[in-house]
Amino acid sequence: MKPSSFTLLFSLIQSGLCASDSNLTTPLSSRIVLPTNFKPPQVFRNVNLLRNTNLEKTYARETINVIIENVASLPQDEYFLPFDSATIANIGGLEVKDKKDPEKGIFEVEVVEYDTYSPTQFYRIKLPEPLKPKSPQTLSISYSILSSLVPLPASIKQMDKQYVVYTFSAYAPSAYTTLKQKTKLKFPTSDVPEYTILPANAEGKEDPQTQGTTFTYGPYNELPAGAQESVSVRYELTKPLIHASLLERDIEVSHWGGNLATEDRYWLENHAANLSNHFSRVSWATTQYYNPPTTALKEFRMPLKIGSLNPYFTDDIGNVSTSRFRSNSREALLELKPRYPIFGGWRYSFRVGWDSDLGAFLRKLSRGNKYILKVPFLEGPKLAEGVAYRKVEVRVLLPEGAINVKYQTKVPLVSSEVSLHRTFMDSLGRTTLKLSAINLVDDLRDQDLFVTYDYSLMAALRKPITTCIGIISVFGVTWMLGSMDMSIGKK
């Protein structure tokens, strides 16, 4: 990106840059506390609702397209979305936008607290403009549900197929009356041996309707707020269910070295079915010739930014040599192969890092001593079956003396803080921005993190001046000690 583009980008997002207490979406705790007897006011109704559930990855991804209508006598701008308390802790990446006018951007979304022991919790969706009485608006609500697939049976043989169960309500979650709705499920294959059959739908047809890899529950006519109808589907998914319990990501900015050093530390778990027998190395070796579907993670790829260099791949034992790095003018691809295949119930922790040219990510603005840094919030493995992240911690280590740190990202966060991190030859410590998020998925790989900070010339010269003073002091003390008469005897 050209410097002028960075300047233009900064002018557009400057008003949205935030300090450590804003730009946060808190899935488990919220700043909004409502009375314990709270119930969403019935000021809306859902005229037509379509829910699409994608089950092709190792987590469920739902998209709800709904036409809402203001049935109150006054304009309204708060729409509530309910989830049961067990599900809301696994909701990630919830985004809401106007389906017919995407230019309005992503709506503000927050979790509300009103009763810790209530079986139902709510997200509050803030409409960008109050909706006038009797006026409609089309919302597109999308989110992922982590840890929603349960292997059944829980243990299988090394070469067996894996089947998983997904349990949900045939009626989409709603705090308002819904006049018409239906739910479509997309499976990875047509192998769906078991599923719940409901009485005939509103059209008098069998429910669900099946067509290849797509199942449709509904349509259903008018349903009250909070209506539920539990259903389950069991389908084949012979893939690893990769879940990162923790990802620690460090991004270190070096002005003097012109380098951006990135290191990711992963704690991976495979939530697929466990092995019912001991692992057979012989059976595993024979499968390498025809590559059948398996629940084991045997290798993965990490696309990096073009120009990345000096990658490394280590685990608890040491350097892992089974890696390959391809870099050219079109791509930078890091191919990693763990020391052993990771089957269901197995864990693997490792770290991977690389360097990049700082000039591709950092620009100095024309006015003052302000810099703007643009980096990916999340990189990591790119797998067809997807990766779910329970907790992600991103640290941006800025140069020593950087002040007035602000940031912007579309990734929902649970906390942020600015602190000091002391490293070699630091006098005060490096300014560090730490951001934490939970319940993320690999679909957020394309989301960027923008960080702005002030960095003056005197701050840039602090380390070389400190180093020079230290060296001169050492030589001065050495000269003084050498010039002293340490001999023992008479003068």
Short mmCIF file of C-alpha atoms in Angstrom, two decimals:
data_model
loop_
_atom_site.label_atom_id
_atom_site.label_comp_id
_atom_site.label_asym_id
_atom_site.label_seq_id
_atom_site.Cartn_x
_atom_site.Cartn_y
_atom_site.Cartn_z
CA MET A 1 0.00 0.00 0.00
CA LYS A 2 1.35 3.44 -0.91
CA PRO A 3 2.03 6.03 1.79
CA SER A 4 -0.78 8.22 0.47
CA SER A 5 -3.16 5.28 0.83
CA PHE A 6 -2.10 4.83 4.44
CA THR A 7 -2.69 8.54 5.08
CA LEU A 8 -6.13 8.38 3.51
CA LEU A 9 -6.94 5.25 5.49
CA PHE A 10 -5.89 6.94 8.71
CA SER A 11 -8.13 9.94 8.04
CA LEU A 12 -11.07 7.58 7.56
CA ILE A 13 -10.57 5.52 10.70
CA GLN A 14 -9.12 8.14 13.03
CA SER A 15 -12.48 8.86 14.58
CA GLY A 16 -12.97 5.14 15.24
CA LEU A 17 -9.57 4.48 16.83
CA CYS A 18 -9.94 3.56 20.45
CA ALA A 19 -8.06 3.36 23.68
CA SER A 20 -8.05 0.47 26.09
CA ASP A 21 -11.69 0.68 27.16
CA SER A 22 -13.61 0.78 23.89
CA ASN A 23 -14.23 -1.29 20.77
CA LEU A 24 -14.97 -4.32 22.93
CA THR A 25 -17.59 -7.04 22.52
CA THR A 26 -17.78 -9.17 25.64
CA PRO A 27 -19.35 -12.59 25.12
CA LEU A 28 -19.13 -13.60 28.79
CA SER A 29 -19.41 -10.32 30.66
CA SER A 30 -20.77 -6.95 29.72
CA ARG A 31 -20.87 -3.34 30.76
CA ILE A 32 -24.66 -3.34 30.17
CA VAL A 33 -26.49 -4.57 33.27
CA LEU A 34 -30.28 -4.75 33.16
CA PRO A 35 -32.87 -5.55 35.89
CA THR A 36 -33.32 -9.21 36.80
CA ASN A 37 -36.92 -9.13 35.57
CA PHE A 38 -35.90 -7.85 32.16
CA LYS A 39 -37.80 -8.99 29.07
CA PRO A 40 -37.20 -7.57 25.59
CA PRO A 41 -40.02 -5.14 24.81
CA GLN A 42 -42.20 -6.43 21.99
CA VAL A 43 -41.56 -3.50 19.67
CA PHE A 44 -40.52 -5.61 16.66
CA ARG A 45 -41.82 -8.59 14.77
CA ASN A 46 -40.00 -10.83 12.29
CA VAL A 47 -41.93 -10.76 9.03
CA ASN A 48 -39.82 -13.39 7.27
CA LEU A 49 -36.76 -15.28 8.50
CA LEU A 50 -34.34 -17.62 6.77
CA ARG A 51 -31.56 -19.34 8.73
CA ASN A 52 -28.70 -21.03 6.86
CA THR A 53 -26.52 -23.41 8.89
CA ASN A 54 -23.25 -24.58 7.36
CA LEU A 55 -21.94 -27.86 8.84
CA GLU A 56 -19.11 -28.43 6.39
CA LYS A 57 -16.45 -27.30 8.87
CA THR A 58 -15.57 -28.41 12.37
CA TYR A 59 -17.89 -25.79 13.84
CA ALA A 60 -21.41 -24.68 12.95
CA ARG A 61 -21.72 -21.40 11.07
CA GLU A 62 -25.17 -19.81 11.07
CA THR A 63 -26.46 -16.89 9.02
CA ILE A 64 -29.90 -15.45 9.75
CA ASN A 65 -31.50 -13.18 7.17
CA VAL A 66 -34.59 -11.59 8.71
CA ILE A 67 -36.98 -8.81 7.74
CA ILE A 68 -37.93 -6.97 10.92
CA GLU A 69 -40.76 -4.48 11.32
CA ASN A 70 -41.27 -1.85 14.00
CA VAL A 71 -44.74 -2.46 15.49
CA ALA A 72 -44.41 0.23 18.19
CA SER A 73 -45.65 3.79 17.99
CA LEU A 74 -42.17 5.29 18.42
CA PRO A 75 -38.87 4.79 16.53
CA GLN A 76 -36.79 1.90 17.90
CA ASP A 77 -33.05 1.19 17.67
CA GLU A 78 -32.46 -1.81 19.99
CA TYR A 79 -33.03 -5.36 18.74
CA PHE A 80 -32.40 -8.29 21.09
CA LEU A 81 -31.19 -11.74 20.03
CA PRO A 82 -31.60 -14.59 22.60
CA PHE A 83 -29.44 -17.67 23.19
CA ASP A 84 -29.60 -20.28 25.91
CA SER A 85 -26.91 -19.85 28.56
CA ALA A 86 -24.98 -22.97 27.47
CA THR A 87 -24.78 -21.81 23.85
CA ILE A 88 -23.95 -18.15 24.35
CA ALA A 89 -20.58 -19.06 25.93
CA ASN A 90 -19.63 -20.70 22.60
CA ILE A 91 -20.87 -17.97 20.26
CA GLY A 92 -18.10 -16.31 18.30
CA GLY A 93 -17.68 -13.72 15.59
CA LEU A 94 -21.25 -12.41 15.77
CA GLU A 95 -21.76 -9.75 13.11
CA VAL A 96 -24.88 -7.85 12.11
CA LYS A 97 -25.33 -5.67 9.06
CA ASP A 98 -28.02 -4.36 6.76
CA LYS A 99 -28.39 -6.94 4.00
CA LYS A 100 -29.74 -4.40 1.51
CA ASP A 101 -27.27 -1.65 2.42
CA PRO A 102 -23.89 -3.17 3.36
CA GLU A 103 -22.26 0.27 3.17
CA LYS A 104 -23.72 1.03 6.60
CA GLY A 105 -21.06 -1.26 7.99
CA ILE A 106 -21.24 -3.64 10.94
CA PHE A 107 -23.74 -2.76 13.65
CA GLU A 108 -22.75 -2.37 17.30
CA VAL A 109 -23.34 -5.63 19.21
CA GLU A 110 -23.01 -6.27 22.94
CA VAL A 111 -23.99 -8.92 25.47
CA VAL A 112 -26.38 -7.80 28.19
CA GLU A 113 -26.41 -9.02 31.78
CA TYR A 114 -29.59 -9.23 33.79
CA ASP A 115 -29.68 -12.58 35.61
CA THR A 116 -26.66 -14.87 35.91
CA TYR A 117 -28.84 -17.92 36.53
CA SER A 118 -31.34 -17.30 33.74
CA PRO A 119 -31.48 -20.07 31.09
CA THR A 120 -31.64 -17.38 28.39
CA GLN A 121 -29.15 -14.60 27.70
CA PHE A 122 -29.28 -11.83 25.12
CA TYR A 123 -27.19 -9.95 22.61
CA ARG A 124 -28.24 -6.36 22.10
CA ILE A 125 -28.03 -5.14 18.49
CA LYS A 126 -27.88 -1.38 18.10
CA LEU A 127 -29.37 -0.20 14.81
CA PRO A 128 -27.37 2.66 13.22
CA GLU A 129 -30.57 4.69 12.84
CA PRO A 130 -33.85 4.34 14.77
CA LEU A 131 -36.40 2.39 12.73
CA LYS A 132 -39.62 4.35 12.22
CA PRO A 133 -43.01 2.83 13.11
CA LYS A 134 -44.33 0.31 10.58
CA SER A 135 -41.01 0.47 8.69
CA PRO A 136 -39.13 -2.73 7.70
CA GLN A 137 -35.40 -3.44 7.68
CA THR A 138 -33.52 -6.53 6.51
CA LEU A 139 -30.83 -7.75 8.91
CA SER A 140 -28.09 -10.26 8.18
CA ILE A 141 -26.89 -11.89 11.41
CA SER A 142 -23.98 -14.32 11.24
CA TYR A 143 -22.07 -16.15 13.95
CA SER A 144 -20.17 -19.36 14.69
CA ILE A 145 -20.92 -21.91 17.42
CA LEU A 146 -17.76 -23.53 18.78
CA SER A 147 -17.68 -27.00 20.36
CA SER A 148 -21.12 -27.71 18.92
CA LEU A 149 -20.28 -31.02 17.17
CA VAL A 150 -20.16 -34.19 19.28
CA PRO A 151 -18.64 -37.41 17.83
CA LEU A 152 -20.96 -40.40 18.03
CA PRO A 153 -19.67 -42.98 18.74
CA ALA A 154 -17.11 -41.26 20.92
CA SER A 155 -14.42 -43.86 20.06
CA ILE A 156 -13.66 -45.39 16.66
CA LYS A 157 -10.98 -47.50 15.04
CA GLN A 158 -8.06 -45.83 13.34
CA MET A 159 -9.46 -46.17 9.80
CA ASP A 160 -13.20 -45.89 10.53
CA LYS A 161 -15.51 -43.13 9.41
CA GLN A 162 -16.47 -40.49 11.94
CA TYR A 163 -20.04 -39.37 12.59
CA VAL A 164 -20.94 -36.28 14.60
CA VAL A 165 -24.18 -35.03 16.13
CA TYR A 166 -25.41 -31.46 15.94
CA THR A 167 -28.33 -30.49 18.18
CA PHE A 168 -30.28 -27.28 17.65
CA SER A 169 -33.79 -25.82 17.58
CA ALA A 170 -35.80 -26.06 14.37
CA TYR A 171 -37.03 -22.56 15.22
CA ALA A 172 -34.45 -19.79 14.96
CA PRO A 173 -33.69 -17.96 18.23
CA SER A 174 -35.92 -14.91 18.49
CA ALA A 175 -37.16 -12.57 21.19
CA TYR A 176 -40.06 -11.50 18.98
CA THR A 177 -43.02 -13.03 17.16
CA THR A 178 -41.99 -14.56 13.82
CA LEU A 179 -44.61 -14.73 11.08
CA LYS A 180 -42.75 -17.08 8.73
CA GLN A 181 -39.42 -18.90 8.92
CA LYS A 182 -37.39 -21.89 7.81
CA THR A 183 -33.94 -23.36 8.41
CA LYS A 184 -31.57 -24.82 5.80
CA LEU A 185 -28.73 -27.17 6.75
CA LYS A 186 -25.72 -27.74 4.49
CA PHE A 187 -23.80 -31.00 5.14
CA PRO A 188 -20.33 -31.96 3.86
CA THR A 189 -21.72 -35.19 2.32
CA SER A 190 -25.09 -36.83 1.74
CA ASP A 191 -24.31 -39.48 4.40
CA VAL A 192 -26.83 -38.45 7.08
CA PRO A 193 -28.06 -41.72 8.66
CA GLU A 194 -30.07 -40.17 11.49
CA TYR A 195 -32.09 -36.99 11.87
CA THR A 196 -35.17 -35.80 13.72
CA ILE A 197 -38.43 -35.92 11.77
CA LEU A 198 -41.10 -33.39 12.73
CA PRO A 199 -44.81 -33.25 11.86
CA ALA A 200 -45.73 -31.77 8.49
CA ASN A 201 -44.60 -28.18 7.94
CA ALA A 202 -46.82 -25.22 7.05
CA GLU A 203 -47.07 -26.47 3.46
CA GLY A 204 -48.21 -29.91 4.59
CA LYS A 205 -44.98 -31.56 3.41
CA GLU A 206 -42.59 -33.87 5.20
CA ASP A 207 -40.31 -32.07 7.63
CA PRO A 208 -37.42 -31.88 6.89
CA GLN A 209 -37.25 -31.75 3.12
CA THR A 210 -34.05 -33.42 1.87
CA GLN A 211 -32.20 -32.74 -1.35
CA GLY A 212 -28.65 -34.07 -1.68
CA THR A 213 -26.51 -32.46 1.00
CA THR A 214 -29.18 -29.91 1.95
CA PHE A 215 -31.94 -30.38 4.54
CA THR A 216 -34.74 -27.83 5.07
CA TYR A 217 -36.80 -27.58 8.26
CA GLY A 218 -39.97 -25.56 7.64
CA PRO A 219 -41.46 -23.29 6.56
CA TYR A 220 -43.38 -22.57 9.76
CA ASN A 221 -46.14 -20.04 10.23
CA GLU A 222 -46.50 -17.60 13.11
CA LEU A 223 -44.52 -18.58 16.20
CA PRO A 224 -44.32 -16.71 19.52
CA ALA A 225 -41.15 -15.24 20.99
CA GLY A 226 -38.82 -17.83 22.51
CA ALA A 227 -40.42 -20.80 20.70
CA GLN A 228 -38.15 -23.87 20.50
CA GLU A 229 -38.28 -27.34 18.93
CA SER A 230 -35.19 -29.41 19.66
CA VAL A 231 -33.90 -31.53 16.76
CA SER A 232 -30.67 -33.44 16.10
CA VAL A 233 -28.83 -34.58 13.00
CA ARG A 234 -26.06 -37.18 12.82
CA TYR A 235 -23.85 -37.03 9.75
CA GLU A 236 -20.48 -38.17 8.48
CA LEU A 237 -17.52 -35.85 9.03
CA THR A 238 -14.27 -37.78 8.78
CA LYS A 239 -12.05 -34.84 9.48
CA PRO A 240 -10.04 -33.61 12.46
CA LEU A 241 -11.94 -31.25 14.76
CA ILE A 242 -9.10 -28.81 15.39
CA HIS A 243 -9.51 -26.58 18.42
CA ALA A 244 -6.86 -24.16 19.71
CA SER A 245 -7.37 -23.73 23.45
CA LEU A 246 -4.89 -20.84 23.38
CA LEU A 247 -3.02 -18.80 20.79
CA GLU A 248 -0.41 -16.31 21.94
CA ARG A 249 0.70 -13.99 19.15
CA ASP A 250 3.58 -11.51 19.45
CA ILE A 251 4.20 -8.79 16.85
CA GLU A 252 7.45 -6.92 17.49
CA VAL A 253 8.15 -3.63 15.73
CA SER A 254 11.78 -2.56 15.30
CA HIS A 255 12.35 0.88 13.77
CA TRP A 256 16.12 0.67 13.89
CA GLY A 257 16.24 -2.78 12.30
CA GLY A 258 13.39 -2.09 9.85
CA ASN A 259 11.95 -5.47 10.83
CA LEU A 260 8.58 -6.85 11.89
CA ALA A 261 9.06 -10.08 13.86
CA THR A 262 6.00 -12.31 14.37
CA GLU A 263 5.73 -15.36 16.61
CA ASP A 264 2.65 -17.52 17.16
CA ARG A 265 2.42 -20.04 20.01
CA TYR A 266 -0.33 -22.66 19.67
CA TRP A 267 -1.90 -25.13 22.05
CA LEU A 268 -3.92 -27.40 19.73
CA GLU A 269 -6.43 -30.11 20.59
CA ASN A 270 -8.24 -32.54 18.30
CA HIS A 271 -11.86 -32.92 19.46
CA ALA A 272 -12.54 -35.78 17.05
CA ALA A 273 -13.50 -39.27 18.21
CA ASN A 274 -10.86 -41.03 20.30
CA LEU A 275 -9.09 -44.17 19.11
CA SER A 276 -10.77 -47.31 20.42
CA ASN A 277 -7.52 -49.29 19.96
CA HIS A 278 -3.84 -48.43 20.23
CA PHE A 279 -2.31 -46.37 17.45
CA SER A 280 -0.83 -48.59 14.71
CA ARG A 281 2.20 -47.12 12.97
CA VAL A 282 2.06 -49.86 10.29
CA SER A 283 -1.57 -49.11 9.38
CA TRP A 284 -0.80 -45.42 9.30
CA ALA A 285 2.18 -45.91 6.99
CA THR A 286 0.08 -47.88 4.49
CA THR A 287 -2.47 -45.06 4.22
CA GLN A 288 0.16 -42.64 2.94
CA TYR A 289 -0.04 -44.26 -0.50
CA TYR A 290 -3.74 -43.62 -1.15
CA ASN A 291 -4.51 -40.80 1.34
CA PRO A 292 -7.97 -41.80 2.67
CA PRO A 293 -10.09 -39.46 4.84
CA THR A 294 -8.93 -39.45 8.44
CA THR A 295 -9.73 -37.78 11.74
CA ALA A 296 -6.02 -37.17 12.36
CA LEU A 297 -4.24 -33.90 11.66
CA LYS A 298 -1.10 -34.84 9.78
CA GLU A 299 -0.06 -31.56 8.15
CA PHE A 300 -1.26 -28.02 7.61
CA ARG A 301 -0.38 -24.91 5.66
CA MET A 302 0.12 -21.33 6.79
CA PRO A 303 -0.15 -18.68 4.06
CA LEU A 304 1.98 -15.70 5.09
CA LYS A 305 2.30 -12.21 3.69
CA ILE A 306 4.39 -11.96 0.54
CA GLY A 307 7.96 -11.08 1.47
CA SER A 308 8.04 -13.04 4.73
CA LEU A 309 11.40 -14.68 5.47
CA ASN A 310 13.41 -16.61 8.05
CA PRO A 311 10.58 -18.88 9.28
CA TYR A 312 11.07 -21.36 12.12
CA PHE A 313 8.96 -24.20 13.55
CA THR A 314 9.65 -25.59 17.04
CA ASP A 315 7.77 -27.59 19.67
CA ASP A 316 8.44 -28.70 23.24
CA ILE A 317 11.30 -30.96 22.10
CA GLY A 318 13.06 -28.50 19.82
CA ASN A 319 13.30 -27.66 16.14
CA VAL A 320 10.91 -29.58 13.86
CA SER A 321 12.63 -30.26 10.54
CA THR A 322 9.51 -31.56 8.75
CA SER A 323 8.59 -28.16 7.35
CA ARG A 324 8.86 -26.48 3.99
CA PHE A 325 8.80 -22.79 3.07
CA ARG A 326 7.98 -21.55 -0.40
CA SER A 327 8.42 -17.86 -1.11
CA ASN A 328 8.26 -15.95 -4.38
CA SER A 329 6.71 -12.82 -5.81
CA ARG A 330 3.23 -14.38 -5.71
CA GLU A 331 3.07 -16.19 -2.38
CA ALA A 332 4.77 -17.07 0.89
CA LEU A 333 3.58 -20.48 2.07
CA LEU A 334 4.79 -22.33 5.14
CA GLU A 335 3.97 -26.06 5.09
CA LEU A 336 4.19 -27.71 8.50
CA LYS A 337 4.10 -31.37 9.48
CA PRO A 338 3.96 -32.29 13.20
CA ARG A 339 6.21 -35.00 14.62
CA TYR A 340 3.26 -37.39 14.78
CA PRO A 341 -0.35 -37.50 13.51
CA ILE A 342 -2.73 -35.84 15.97
CA PHE A 343 -5.74 -38.12 16.50
CA GLY A 344 -8.91 -37.43 18.49
CA GLY A 345 -8.18 -36.52 22.10
CA TRP A 346 -4.51 -35.82 21.35
CA ARG A 347 -2.80 -32.47 21.93
CA TYR A 348 0.13 -30.70 20.31
CA SER A 349 1.78 -27.40 21.28
CA PHE A 350 4.26 -25.60 19.06
CA ARG A 351 5.51 -22.19 18.02
CA VAL A 352 6.15 -20.72 14.60
CA GLY A 353 7.71 -17.38 13.71
CA TRP A 354 9.01 -15.33 10.82
CA ASP A 355 10.36 -11.90 9.87
CA SER A 356 8.96 -9.30 7.50
CA ASP A 357 10.03 -5.98 6.04
CA LEU A 358 8.61 -3.31 8.35
CA GLY A 359 8.13 -0.93 5.43
CA ALA A 360 5.28 -3.08 4.12
CA PHE A 361 3.28 -2.65 7.33
CA LEU A 362 4.25 0.73 8.80
CA ARG A 363 3.86 4.28 7.52
CA LYS A 364 4.73 7.65 9.02
CA LEU A 365 2.01 10.22 8.62
CA SER A 366 2.81 13.59 7.11
CA ARG A 367 1.97 15.52 10.27
CA GLY A 368 3.77 15.21 13.58
CA ASN A 369 5.50 12.08 14.81
CA LYS A 370 2.54 9.75 14.33
CA TYR A 371 2.89 6.27 12.84
CA ILE A 372 0.22 3.82 11.68
CA LEU A 373 0.77 0.06 11.73
CA LYS A 374 -1.42 -2.36 9.77
CA VAL A 375 -0.99 -6.06 10.57
CA PRO A 376 -3.23 -9.16 10.41
CA PHE A 377 -4.96 -9.81 13.72
CA LEU A 378 -4.96 -13.56 13.07
CA GLU A 379 -2.94 -15.73 10.70
CA GLY A 380 -2.22 -19.38 11.41
CA PRO A 381 -3.17 -22.69 9.75
CA LYS A 382 -5.55 -22.61 6.82
CA LEU A 383 -7.47 -25.90 6.69
CA ALA A 384 -10.51 -26.92 4.67
CA GLU A 385 -12.16 -28.19 7.85
CA GLY A 386 -11.45 -24.94 9.70
CA VAL A 387 -9.85 -24.09 13.04
CA ALA A 388 -11.62 -22.80 16.16
CA TYR A 389 -9.80 -20.64 18.73
CA ARG A 390 -11.05 -20.61 22.31
CA LYS A 391 -8.76 -17.76 23.41
CA VAL A 392 -6.42 -15.48 21.45
CA GLU A 393 -3.94 -13.04 22.99
CA VAL A 394 -2.21 -10.59 20.65
CA ARG A 395 0.69 -8.47 21.86
CA VAL A 396 2.05 -5.62 19.73
CA LEU A 397 5.50 -4.65 21.04
CA LEU A 398 6.16 -1.07 19.94
CA PRO A 399 9.48 0.78 20.18
CA GLU A 400 10.63 2.10 23.53
CA GLY A 401 9.18 5.56 24.06
CA ALA A 402 6.07 5.12 21.90
CA ILE A 403 3.12 7.01 23.40
CA ASN A 404 -0.54 7.80 22.68
CA VAL A 405 -1.29 4.26 21.50
CA LYS A 406 -4.68 3.69 19.86
CA TYR A 407 -6.07 0.83 17.81
CA GLN A 408 -8.95 -0.34 15.65
CA THR A 409 -10.09 -3.81 14.60
CA LYS A 410 -13.34 -5.47 13.62
CA VAL A 411 -12.50 -8.55 15.69
CA PRO A 412 -14.67 -8.64 18.86
CA LEU A 413 -12.46 -8.25 21.92
CA VAL A 414 -12.90 -8.97 25.62
CA SER A 415 -10.03 -6.88 26.99
CA SER A 416 -7.21 -4.55 26.04
CA GLU A 417 -4.36 -2.92 27.93
CA VAL A 418 -1.21 -0.91 27.36
CA SER A 419 1.84 -1.78 29.48
CA LEU A 420 5.64 -1.88 29.40
CA HIS A 421 7.69 -4.91 28.39
CA ARG A 422 11.38 -4.84 29.27
CA THR A 423 13.88 -6.49 26.94
CA PHE A 424 17.64 -6.41 26.40
CA MET A 425 19.25 -2.95 26.68
CA ASP A 426 15.95 -1.19 27.49
CA SER A 427 15.98 1.72 29.92
CA LEU A 428 12.24 2.17 30.47
CA GLY A 429 10.73 -0.76 28.61
CA ARG A 430 8.89 -1.17 25.31
CA THR A 431 5.33 0.05 25.00
CA THR A 432 3.11 -3.02 24.56
CA LEU A 433 -0.50 -3.22 23.44
CA LYS A 434 -2.22 -6.44 24.53
CA LEU A 435 -5.57 -7.48 23.03
CA SER A 436 -7.58 -10.54 24.08
CA ALA A 437 -10.42 -12.28 22.25
CA ILE A 438 -12.36 -15.51 22.68
CA ASN A 439 -14.36 -17.83 20.42
CA LEU A 440 -12.70 -16.93 17.12
CA VAL A 441 -12.59 -18.98 13.93
CA ASP A 442 -10.23 -19.01 10.98
CA ASP A 443 -12.71 -17.00 8.89
CA LEU A 444 -11.27 -13.95 10.66
CA ARG A 445 -7.89 -14.38 8.99
CA ASP A 446 -8.63 -11.45 6.68
CA GLN A 447 -9.32 -8.99 9.52
CA ASP A 448 -6.64 -6.37 10.09
CA LEU A 449 -5.44 -4.61 13.21
CA PHE A 450 -4.60 -0.91 12.94
CA VAL A 451 -2.36 0.63 15.60
CA THR A 452 -1.35 4.29 15.76
CA TYR A 453 1.25 5.77 18.07
CA ASP A 454 3.52 8.80 18.50
CA TYR A 455 7.27 8.19 18.30
CA SER A 456 9.54 11.25 18.51
CA LEU A 457 13.16 11.60 17.42
CA MET A 458 14.35 11.84 21.02
CA ALA A 459 12.53 8.59 21.85
CA ALA A 460 14.18 6.93 18.85
CA LEU A 461 17.61 8.10 20.02
CA ARG A 462 17.08 6.98 23.62
CA LYS A 463 18.45 3.45 23.10
CA PRO A 464 21.62 4.37 21.10
CA ILE A 465 22.36 7.20 23.57
CA THR A 466 21.84 4.84 26.51
CA THR A 467 24.04 2.23 24.83
CA CYS A 468 26.81 4.76 24.15
CA ILE A 469 26.71 6.05 27.70
CA GLY A 470 26.87 2.48 29.00
CA ILE A 471 29.87 1.61 26.81
CA ILE A 472 31.69 4.84 27.70
CA SER A 473 31.00 4.21 31.36
CA VAL A 474 32.44 0.70 31.14
CA PHE A 475 35.60 1.98 29.42
CA GLY A 476 35.85 4.88 31.90
CA VAL A 477 35.57 2.61 34.91
CA THR A 478 38.09 0.22 33.34
CA TRP A 479 40.57 3.08 32.71
CA MET A 480 40.17 4.37 36.25
CA LEU A 481 40.73 0.93 37.73
CA GLY A 482 43.77 0.43 35.48
CA SER A 483 45.34 3.71 36.49
CA MET A 484 45.08 2.97 40.19
CA ASP A 485 48.09 1.53 42.02
CA MET A 486 46.93 -1.74 43.48
CA SER A 487 50.37 -2.97 44.54
CA ILE A 488 51.05 -4.04 48.13
CA GLY A 489 54.21 -2.66 49.66
CA LYS A 490 56.05 0.44 50.78
CA LYS A 491 55.94 3.52 48.67
#
